Amino acid sequence: MQTSVTFKNLDSSENLKSYVRDKLDRFDKYLDNPAEATVKLLVEKHRHIAEINIFGDRLNLMGKEETIDRYSANDLALDKLEKQIKKSK
């Protein structure tokens, strides 16, 4: 899956990018055709926000989550996307 990661009010780290890419690769088994994902990681005051959009063939999914921890925000947004993909199948 082709993935682009954007940071806002947050230092970009290669560990966080690879973490998100590895988690998004698990969706390849559900998708028939290659898809494109855009990930926005934001920090507002003490909240970490993860917005993940997946665009594919006849597929447009969005997951957004905000928590205190940046990794849990990513995991919860990815869980929402996984439910949406399973429901669309």
mmCIF file of N, CA, C and O in Angstrom:
data_model
loop_
_atom_site.group_PDB
_atom_site.id
_atom_site.type_symbol
_atom_site.label_atom_id
_atom_site.label_comp_id
_atom_site.label_asym_id
_atom_site.label_seq_id
_atom_site.Cartn_x
_atom_site.Cartn_y
_atom_site.Cartn_z
ATOM 1 N N MET A 1 0.842 -1.165 0.000
ATOM 2 C CA MET A 1 0.000 0.000 0.000
ATOM 3 C C MET A 1 0.894 1.237 0.000
ATOM 4 O O MET A 1 1.844 1.321 0.758
ATOM 5 N N GLN A 2 0.548 2.175 -0.852
ATOM 6 C CA GLN A 2 1.304 3.413 -0.931
ATOM 7 C C GLN A 2 0.818 4.344 0.177
ATOM 8 O O GLN A 2 -0.368 4.651 0.268
ATOM 9 N N THR A 3 1.743 4.791 1.024
ATOM 10 C CA THR A 3 1.376 5.547 2.214
ATOM 11 C C THR A 3 2.153 6.846 2.286
ATOM 12 O O THR A 3 3.353 6.878 2.039
ATOM 13 N N SER A 4 1.447 7.923 2.618
ATOM 14 C CA SER A 4 2.120 9.194 2.895
ATOM 15 C C SER A 4 1.733 9.630 4.304
ATOM 16 O O SER A 4 0.564 9.604 4.677
ATOM 17 N N VAL A 5 2.744 10.019 5.089
ATOM 18 C CA VAL A 5 2.538 10.390 6.481
ATOM 19 C C VAL A 5 2.899 11.862 6.640
ATOM 20 O O VAL A 5 3.966 12.293 6.202
ATOM 21 N N THR A 6 1.993 12.629 7.258
ATOM 22 C CA THR A 6 2.190 14.049 7.472
ATOM 23 C C THR A 6 2.109 14.348 8.963
ATOM 24 O O THR A 6 1.239 13.814 9.656
ATOM 25 N N PHE A 7 3.012 15.195 9.434
ATOM 26 C CA PHE A 7 3.036 15.585 10.836
ATOM 27 C C PHE A 7 2.689 17.062 10.965
ATOM 28 O O PHE A 7 3.111 17.872 10.145
ATOM 29 N N LYS A 8 1.925 17.409 12.008
ATOM 30 C CA LYS A 8 1.622 18.804 12.291
ATOM 31 C C LYS A 8 1.780 19.033 13.799
ATOM 32 O O LYS A 8 1.180 18.312 14.599
ATOM 33 N N ASN A 9 2.576 20.025 14.154
ATOM 34 C CA ASN A 9 2.879 20.345 15.555
ATOM 35 C C ASN A 9 3.521 19.160 16.267
ATOM 36 O O ASN A 9 3.306 18.954 17.453
ATOM 37 N N LEU A 10 4.286 18.397 15.527
ATOM 38 C CA LEU A 10 4.899 17.176 16.054
ATOM 39 C C LEU A 10 6.177 16.930 15.284
ATOM 40 O O LEU A 10 6.216 17.111 14.071
ATOM 41 N N ASP A 11 7.232 16.541 15.983
ATOM 42 C CA ASP A 11 8.486 16.218 15.301
ATOM 43 C C ASP A 11 8.318 14.910 14.540
ATOM 44 O O ASP A 11 7.821 13.930 15.088
ATOM 45 N N SER A 12 8.749 14.914 13.291
ATOM 46 C CA SER A 12 8.625 13.700 12.489
ATOM 47 C C SER A 12 9.665 12.692 12.946
ATOM 48 O O SER A 12 10.829 13.023 13.134
ATOM 49 N N SER A 13 9.226 11.470 13.125
ATOM 50 C CA SER A 13 10.142 10.408 13.530
ATOM 51 C C SER A 13 9.969 9.224 12.592
ATOM 52 O O SER A 13 8.852 8.886 12.191
ATOM 53 N N GLU A 14 11.068 8.629 12.249
ATOM 54 C CA GLU A 14 11.038 7.479 11.344
ATOM 55 C C GLU A 14 10.387 6.275 12.019
ATOM 56 O O GLU A 14 9.758 5.455 11.365
ATOM 57 N N ASN A 15 10.519 6.178 13.342
ATOM 58 C CA ASN A 15 9.886 5.068 14.068
ATOM 59 C C ASN A 15 8.368 5.126 13.957
ATOM 60 O O ASN A 15 7.715 4.106 13.747
ATOM 61 N N LEU A 16 7.811 6.313 14.086
ATOM 62 C CA LEU A 16 6.362 6.465 13.997
ATOM 63 C C LEU A 16 5.871 6.214 12.574
ATOM 64 O O LEU A 16 4.831 5.590 12.372
ATOM 65 N N LYS A 17 6.632 6.662 11.585
ATOM 66 C CA LYS A 17 6.263 6.408 10.186
ATOM 67 C C LYS A 17 6.256 4.917 9.890
ATOM 68 O O LYS A 17 5.322 4.397 9.281
ATOM 69 N N SER A 18 7.308 4.217 10.309
ATOM 70 C CA SER A 18 7.373 2.781 10.033
ATOM 71 C C SER A 18 6.296 2.025 10.821
ATOM 72 O O SER A 18 5.755 1.029 10.333
ATOM 73 N N TYR A 19 5.961 2.491 12.016
ATOM 74 C CA TYR A 19 4.905 1.861 12.805
ATOM 75 C C TYR A 19 3.572 1.932 12.069
ATOM 76 O O TYR A 19 2.858 0.937 11.947
ATOM 77 N N VAL A 20 3.246 3.111 11.549
ATOM 78 C CA VAL A 20 1.981 3.295 10.843
ATOM 79 C C VAL A 20 1.968 2.491 9.545
ATOM 80 O O VAL A 20 0.980 1.843 9.209
ATOM 81 N N ARG A 21 3.077 2.495 8.811
ATOM 82 C CA ARG A 21 3.143 1.750 7.547
ATOM 83 C C ARG A 21 3.003 0.257 7.772
ATOM 84 O O ARG A 21 2.324 -0.434 6.998
ATOM 85 N N ASP A 22 3.638 -0.259 8.815
ATOM 86 C CA ASP A 22 3.526 -1.691 9.110
ATOM 87 C C ASP A 22 2.092 -2.070 9.462
ATOM 88 O O ASP A 22 1.590 -3.117 9.041
ATOM 89 N N LYS A 23 1.427 -1.221 10.221
ATOM 90 C CA LYS A 23 0.038 -1.495 10.591
ATOM 91 C C LYS A 23 -0.887 -1.410 9.376
ATOM 92 O O LYS A 23 -1.844 -2.174 9.269
ATOM 93 N N LEU A 24 -0.612 -0.488 8.451
ATOM 94 C CA LEU A 24 -1.455 -0.355 7.258
ATOM 95 C C LEU A 24 -1.248 -1.507 6.280
ATOM 96 O O LEU A 24 -2.147 -1.824 5.505
ATOM 97 N N ASP A 25 -0.097 -2.143 6.327
ATOM 98 C CA ASP A 25 0.168 -3.256 5.418
ATOM 99 C C ASP A 25 -0.728 -4.457 5.697
ATOM 100 O O ASP A 25 -0.932 -5.292 4.825
ATOM 101 N N ARG A 26 -1.283 -4.537 6.891
ATOM 102 C CA ARG A 26 -2.169 -5.671 7.194
ATOM 103 C C ARG A 26 -3.491 -5.583 6.431
ATOM 104 O O ARG A 26 -4.201 -6.572 6.299
ATOM 105 N N PHE A 27 -3.821 -4.401 5.905
ATOM 106 C CA PHE A 27 -5.062 -4.240 5.147
ATOM 107 C C PHE A 27 -4.940 -4.737 3.715
ATOM 108 O O PHE A 27 -5.945 -4.845 3.024
ATOM 109 N N ASP A 28 -3.738 -5.024 3.245
ATOM 110 C CA ASP A 28 -3.557 -5.498 1.874
ATOM 111 C C ASP A 28 -4.289 -6.811 1.618
ATOM 112 O O ASP A 28 -4.732 -7.066 0.501
ATOM 113 N N LYS A 29 -4.434 -7.636 2.647
ATOM 114 C CA LYS A 29 -5.117 -8.916 2.445
ATOM 115 C C LYS A 29 -6.619 -8.730 2.239
ATOM 116 O O LYS A 29 -7.270 -9.573 1.638
ATOM 117 N N TYR A 30 -7.169 -7.608 2.692
ATOM 118 C CA TYR A 30 -8.595 -7.346 2.512
ATOM 119 C C TYR A 30 -8.907 -6.650 1.192
ATOM 120 O O TYR A 30 -10.024 -6.737 0.698
ATOM 121 N N LEU A 31 -7.942 -5.933 0.644
ATOM 122 C CA LEU A 31 -8.170 -5.130 -0.554
ATOM 123 C C LEU A 31 -7.765 -5.898 -1.803
ATOM 124 O O LEU A 31 -6.708 -6.510 -1.850
ATOM 125 N N ASP A 32 -8.615 -5.851 -2.831
ATOM 126 C CA ASP A 32 -8.328 -6.549 -4.076
ATOM 127 C C ASP A 32 -7.277 -5.804 -4.899
ATOM 128 O O ASP A 32 -6.352 -6.393 -5.423
ATOM 129 N N ASN A 33 -7.457 -4.514 -5.047
ATOM 130 C CA ASN A 33 -6.552 -3.699 -5.849
ATOM 131 C C ASN A 33 -5.690 -2.836 -4.936
ATOM 132 O O ASN A 33 -6.040 -2.590 -3.785
ATOM 133 N N PRO A 34 -4.586 -2.356 -5.454
ATOM 134 C CA PRO A 34 -3.728 -1.497 -4.629
ATOM 135 C C PRO A 34 -4.472 -0.243 -4.189
ATOM 136 O O PRO A 34 -5.287 0.307 -4.928
ATOM 137 N N ALA A 35 -4.191 0.191 -2.986
ATOM 138 C CA ALA A 35 -4.848 1.366 -2.430
ATOM 139 C C ALA A 35 -3.802 2.375 -1.997
ATOM 140 O O ALA A 35 -2.621 2.061 -1.884
ATOM 141 N N GLU A 36 -4.255 3.580 -1.761
ATOM 142 C CA GLU A 36 -3.386 4.661 -1.325
ATOM 143 C C GLU A 36 -3.889 5.166 0.020
ATOM 144 O O GLU A 36 -5.097 5.327 0.224
ATOM 145 N N ALA A 37 -2.976 5.407 0.947
ATOM 146 C CA ALA A 37 -3.359 5.868 2.283
ATOM 147 C C ALA A 37 -2.646 7.177 2.602
ATOM 148 O O ALA A 37 -1.467 7.340 2.292
ATOM 149 N N THR A 38 -3.392 8.098 3.186
ATOM 150 C CA THR A 38 -2.807 9.337 3.691
ATOM 151 C C THR A 38 -3.040 9.373 5.191
ATOM 152 O O THR A 38 -4.155 9.141 5.666
ATOM 153 N N VAL A 39 -1.980 9.658 5.919
ATOM 154 C CA VAL A 39 -2.028 9.669 7.373
ATOM 155 C C VAL A 39 -1.614 11.054 7.853
ATOM 156 O O VAL A 39 -0.563 11.561 7.448
ATOM 157 N N LYS A 40 -2.440 11.668 8.691
ATOM 158 C CA LYS A 40 -2.114 12.960 9.295
ATOM 159 C C LYS A 40 -2.035 12.763 10.794
ATOM 160 O O LYS A 40 -2.996 12.308 11.414
ATOM 161 N N LEU A 41 -0.893 13.101 11.354
ATOM 162 C CA LEU A 41 -0.695 12.995 12.790
ATOM 163 C C LEU A 41 -0.551 14.408 13.352
ATOM 164 O O LEU A 41 0.347 15.145 12.959
ATOM 165 N N LEU A 42 -1.436 14.789 14.253
ATOM 166 C CA LEU A 42 -1.498 16.139 14.790
ATOM 167 C C LEU A 42 -1.382 16.122 16.305
ATOM 168 O O LEU A 42 -1.743 15.129 16.940
ATOM 169 N N VAL A 43 -0.930 17.238 16.843
ATOM 170 C CA VAL A 43 -0.961 17.443 18.285
ATOM 171 C C VAL A 43 -1.605 18.798 18.538
ATOM 172 O O VAL A 43 -1.172 19.803 17.988
ATOM 173 N N GLU A 44 -2.660 18.790 19.330
ATOM 174 C CA GLU A 44 -3.333 20.016 19.749
ATOM 175 C C GLU A 44 -3.416 19.993 21.260
ATOM 176 O O GLU A 44 -4.089 19.154 21.836
ATOM 177 N N LYS A 45 -2.717 20.924 21.883
ATOM 178 C CA LYS A 45 -2.573 20.995 23.337
ATOM 179 C C LYS A 45 -2.027 19.669 23.847
ATOM 180 O O LYS A 45 -0.879 19.346 23.595
ATOM 181 N N HIS A 46 -2.803 18.865 24.511
ATOM 182 C CA HIS A 46 -2.322 17.579 25.019
ATOM 183 C C HIS A 46 -2.912 16.396 24.263
ATOM 184 O O HIS A 46 -2.662 15.254 24.605
ATOM 185 N N ARG A 47 -3.715 16.668 23.226
ATOM 186 C CA ARG A 47 -4.388 15.601 22.471
ATOM 187 C C ARG A 47 -3.577 15.222 21.238
ATOM 188 O O ARG A 47 -3.143 16.082 20.488
ATOM 189 N N HIS A 48 -3.401 13.937 21.046
ATOM 190 C CA HIS A 48 -2.779 13.414 19.828
ATOM 191 C C HIS A 48 -3.903 12.926 18.921
ATOM 192 O O HIS A 48 -4.734 12.116 19.325
ATOM 193 N N ILE A 49 -3.913 13.429 17.685
ATOM 194 C CA ILE A 49 -4.986 13.116 16.749
ATOM 195 C C ILE A 49 -4.400 12.370 15.558
ATOM 196 O O ILE A 49 -3.386 12.790 15.001
ATOM 197 N N ALA A 50 -5.031 11.288 15.175
ATOM 198 C CA ALA A 50 -4.634 10.514 13.998
ATOM 199 C C ALA A 50 -5.799 10.491 13.019
ATOM 200 O O ALA A 50 -6.899 10.068 13.379
ATOM 201 N N GLU A 51 -5.563 10.978 11.802
ATOM 202 C CA GLU A 51 -6.557 10.929 10.732
ATOM 203 C C GLU A 51 -5.986 10.071 9.614
ATOM 204 O O GLU A 51 -4.940 10.388 9.066
ATOM 205 N N ILE A 52 -6.676 9.012 9.274
ATOM 206 C CA ILE A 52 -6.194 8.089 8.252
ATOM 207 C C ILE A 52 -7.277 7.947 7.185
ATOM 208 O O ILE A 52 -8.423 7.628 7.494
ATOM 209 N N ASN A 53 -6.896 8.187 5.944
ATOM 210 C CA ASN A 53 -7.795 8.048 4.796
ATOM 211 C C ASN A 53 -7.236 6.978 3.873
ATOM 212 O O ASN A 53 -6.046 6.987 3.562
ATOM 213 N N ILE A 54 -8.087 6.093 3.415
ATOM 214 C CA ILE A 54 -7.693 5.061 2.453
ATOM 215 C C ILE A 54 -8.544 5.236 1.205
ATOM 216 O O ILE A 54 -9.770 5.254 1.282
ATOM 217 N N PHE A 55 -7.864 5.397 0.073
ATOM 218 C CA PHE A 55 -8.530 5.537 -1.218
ATOM 219 C C PHE A 55 -8.140 4.349 -2.079
ATOM 220 O O PHE A 55 -6.971 4.032 -2.195
ATOM 221 N N GLY A 56 -9.127 3.720 -2.665
ATOM 222 C CA GLY A 56 -8.849 2.594 -3.534
ATOM 223 C C GLY A 56 -9.912 2.494 -4.599
ATOM 224 O O GLY A 56 -10.693 3.416 -4.817
ATOM 225 N N ASP A 57 -9.933 1.358 -5.267
ATOM 226 C CA ASP A 57 -10.923 1.099 -6.296
ATOM 227 C C ASP A 57 -12.294 0.970 -5.646
ATOM 228 O O ASP A 57 -12.546 0.032 -4.897
ATOM 229 N N ARG A 58 -13.177 1.946 -5.893
ATOM 230 C CA ARG A 58 -14.526 1.974 -5.330
ATOM 231 C C ARG A 58 -14.512 1.966 -3.806
ATOM 232 O O ARG A 58 -15.385 1.404 -3.156
ATOM 233 N N LEU A 59 -13.486 2.581 -3.207
ATOM 234 C CA LEU A 59 -13.338 2.536 -1.764
ATOM 235 C C LEU A 59 -12.804 3.874 -1.271
ATOM 236 O O LEU A 59 -11.808 4.380 -1.793
ATOM 237 N N ASN A 60 -13.477 4.456 -0.297
ATOM 238 C CA ASN A 60 -13.032 5.699 0.306
ATOM 239 C C ASN A 60 -13.379 5.618 1.784
ATOM 240 O O ASN A 60 -14.524 5.782 2.168
ATOM 241 N N LEU A 61 -12.373 5.354 2.622
ATOM 242 C CA LEU A 61 -12.597 5.152 4.044
ATOM 243 C C LEU A 61 -11.825 6.181 4.853
ATOM 244 O O LEU A 61 -10.735 6.599 4.461
ATOM 245 N N MET A 62 -12.394 6.562 6.008
ATOM 246 C CA MET A 62 -11.729 7.511 6.878
ATOM 247 C C MET A 62 -11.878 7.079 8.321
ATOM 248 O O MET A 62 -12.958 6.676 8.744
ATOM 249 N N GLY A 63 -10.764 7.177 9.035
ATOM 250 C CA GLY A 63 -10.776 6.908 10.463
ATOM 251 C C GLY A 63 -10.076 8.038 11.189
ATOM 252 O O GLY A 63 -8.987 8.447 10.800
ATOM 253 N N LYS A 64 -10.712 8.568 12.220
ATOM 254 C CA LYS A 64 -10.135 9.664 12.991
ATOM 255 C C LYS A 64 -10.303 9.346 14.457
ATOM 256 O O LYS A 64 -11.381 8.932 14.899
ATOM 257 N N GLU A 65 -9.234 9.556 15.211
ATOM 258 C CA GLU A 65 -9.280 9.269 16.640
ATOM 259 C C GLU A 65 -8.352 10.230 17.367
ATOM 260 O O GLU A 65 -7.320 10.629 16.829
ATOM 261 N N GLU A 66 -8.728 10.606 18.579
ATOM 262 C CA GLU A 66 -7.862 11.454 19.392
ATOM 263 C C GLU A 66 -7.795 10.912 20.813
ATOM 264 O O GLU A 66 -8.807 10.560 21.401
ATOM 265 N N THR A 67 -6.559 10.807 21.303
ATOM 266 C CA THR A 67 -6.292 10.318 22.652
ATOM 267 C C THR A 67 -5.102 11.087 23.218
ATOM 268 O O THR A 67 -4.559 11.985 22.581
ATOM 269 N N ILE A 68 -4.677 10.685 24.390
ATOM 270 C CA ILE A 68 -3.525 11.320 25.022
ATOM 271 C C ILE A 68 -2.222 10.735 24.489
ATOM 272 O O ILE A 68 -1.210 11.411 24.425
ATOM 273 N N ASP A 69 -2.236 9.478 24.054
ATOM 274 C CA ASP A 69 -1.039 8.792 23.563
ATOM 275 C C ASP A 69 -1.085 8.702 22.044
ATOM 276 O O ASP A 69 -2.115 8.369 21.465
ATOM 277 N N ARG A 70 0.038 8.984 21.390
ATOM 278 C CA ARG A 70 0.054 8.994 19.917
ATOM 279 C C ARG A 70 -0.091 7.598 19.321
ATOM 280 O O ARG A 70 -0.701 7.434 18.286
ATOM 281 N N TYR A 71 0.474 6.586 19.963
ATOM 282 C CA TYR A 71 0.372 5.231 19.420
ATOM 283 C C TYR A 71 -1.043 4.667 19.579
ATOM 284 O O TYR A 71 -1.539 3.972 18.694
ATOM 285 N N SER A 72 -1.690 4.965 20.687
ATOM 286 C CA SER A 72 -3.054 4.467 20.862
ATOM 287 C C SER A 72 -4.022 5.166 19.916
ATOM 288 O O SER A 72 -4.983 4.557 19.453
ATOM 289 N N ALA A 73 -3.760 6.442 19.586
ATOM 290 C CA ALA A 73 -4.601 7.133 18.602
ATOM 291 C C ALA A 73 -4.500 6.442 17.249
ATOM 292 O O ALA A 73 -5.508 6.248 16.565
ATOM 293 N N ASN A 74 -3.285 6.061 16.855
ATOM 294 C CA ASN A 74 -3.091 5.346 15.598
ATOM 295 C C ASN A 74 -3.803 4.002 15.613
ATOM 296 O O ASN A 74 -4.471 3.639 14.649
ATOM 297 N N ASP A 75 -3.645 3.265 16.702
ATOM 298 C CA ASP A 75 -4.253 1.939 16.784
ATOM 299 C C ASP A 75 -5.779 2.005 16.727
ATOM 300 O O ASP A 75 -6.416 1.206 16.033
ATOM 301 N N LEU A 76 -6.363 2.968 17.430
ATOM 302 C CA LEU A 76 -7.824 3.080 17.437
ATOM 303 C C LEU A 76 -8.356 3.507 16.069
ATOM 304 O O LEU A 76 -9.391 3.015 15.619
ATOM 305 N N ALA A 77 -7.652 4.404 15.394
ATOM 306 C CA ALA A 77 -8.078 4.818 14.051
ATOM 307 C C ALA A 77 -7.960 3.647 13.075
ATOM 308 O O ALA A 77 -8.836 3.446 12.225
ATOM 309 N N LEU A 78 -6.901 2.860 13.197
ATOM 310 C CA LEU A 78 -6.734 1.693 12.329
ATOM 311 C C LEU A 78 -7.797 0.638 12.607
ATOM 312 O O LEU A 78 -8.257 -0.038 11.681
ATOM 313 N N ASP A 79 -8.191 0.483 13.860
ATOM 314 C CA ASP A 79 -9.260 -0.465 14.187
ATOM 315 C C ASP A 79 -10.583 -0.041 13.555
ATOM 316 O O ASP A 79 -11.342 -0.884 13.058
ATOM 317 N N LYS A 80 -10.854 1.262 13.554
ATOM 318 C CA LYS A 80 -12.069 1.762 12.896
ATOM 319 C C LYS A 80 -12.038 1.449 11.403
ATOM 320 O O LYS A 80 -13.038 1.035 10.828
ATOM 321 N N LEU A 81 -10.874 1.653 10.781
ATOM 322 C CA LEU A 81 -10.748 1.370 9.353
ATOM 323 C C LEU A 81 -10.926 -0.109 9.061
ATOM 324 O O LEU A 81 -11.528 -0.477 8.056
ATOM 325 N N GLU A 82 -10.389 -0.945 9.929
ATOM 326 C CA GLU A 82 -10.524 -2.390 9.719
ATOM 327 C C GLU A 82 -11.987 -2.817 9.771
ATOM 328 O O GLU A 82 -12.438 -3.618 8.946
ATOM 329 N N LYS A 83 -12.748 -2.248 10.690
ATOM 330 C CA LYS A 83 -14.183 -2.558 10.759
ATOM 331 C C LYS A 83 -14.901 -2.102 9.493
ATOM 332 O O LYS A 83 -15.780 -2.798 8.977
ATOM 333 N N GLN A 84 -14.528 -0.920 8.988
ATOM 334 C CA GLN A 84 -15.164 -0.407 7.778
ATOM 335 C C GLN A 84 -14.845 -1.275 6.574
ATOM 336 O O GLN A 84 -15.708 -1.535 5.725
ATOM 337 N N ILE A 85 -13.594 -1.734 6.479
ATOM 338 C CA ILE A 85 -13.197 -2.585 5.343
ATOM 339 C C ILE A 85 -13.936 -3.914 5.411
ATOM 340 O O ILE A 85 -14.460 -4.403 4.390
ATOM 341 N N LYS A 86 -14.017 -4.519 6.584
ATOM 342 C CA LYS A 86 -14.719 -5.791 6.725
ATOM 343 C C LYS A 86 -16.204 -5.632 6.410
ATOM 344 O O LYS A 86 -16.812 -6.508 5.815
ATOM 345 N N LYS A 87 -16.779 -4.505 6.811
ATOM 346 C CA LYS A 87 -18.192 -4.267 6.549
ATOM 347 C C LYS A 87 -18.456 -4.083 5.057
ATOM 348 O O LYS A 87 -19.473 -4.531 4.527
ATOM 349 N N SER A 88 -17.540 -3.425 4.363
ATOM 350 C CA SER A 88 -17.728 -3.203 2.921
ATOM 351 C C SER A 88 -17.516 -4.483 2.123
ATOM 352 O O SER A 88 -17.975 -4.588 0.991
ATOM 353 N N LYS A 89 -16.810 -5.438 2.650
ATOM 354 C CA LYS A 89 -16.602 -6.708 1.960
ATOM 355 C C LYS A 89 -17.830 -7.545 2.124
ATOM 356 O O LYS A 89 -18.227 -8.362 1.465
#
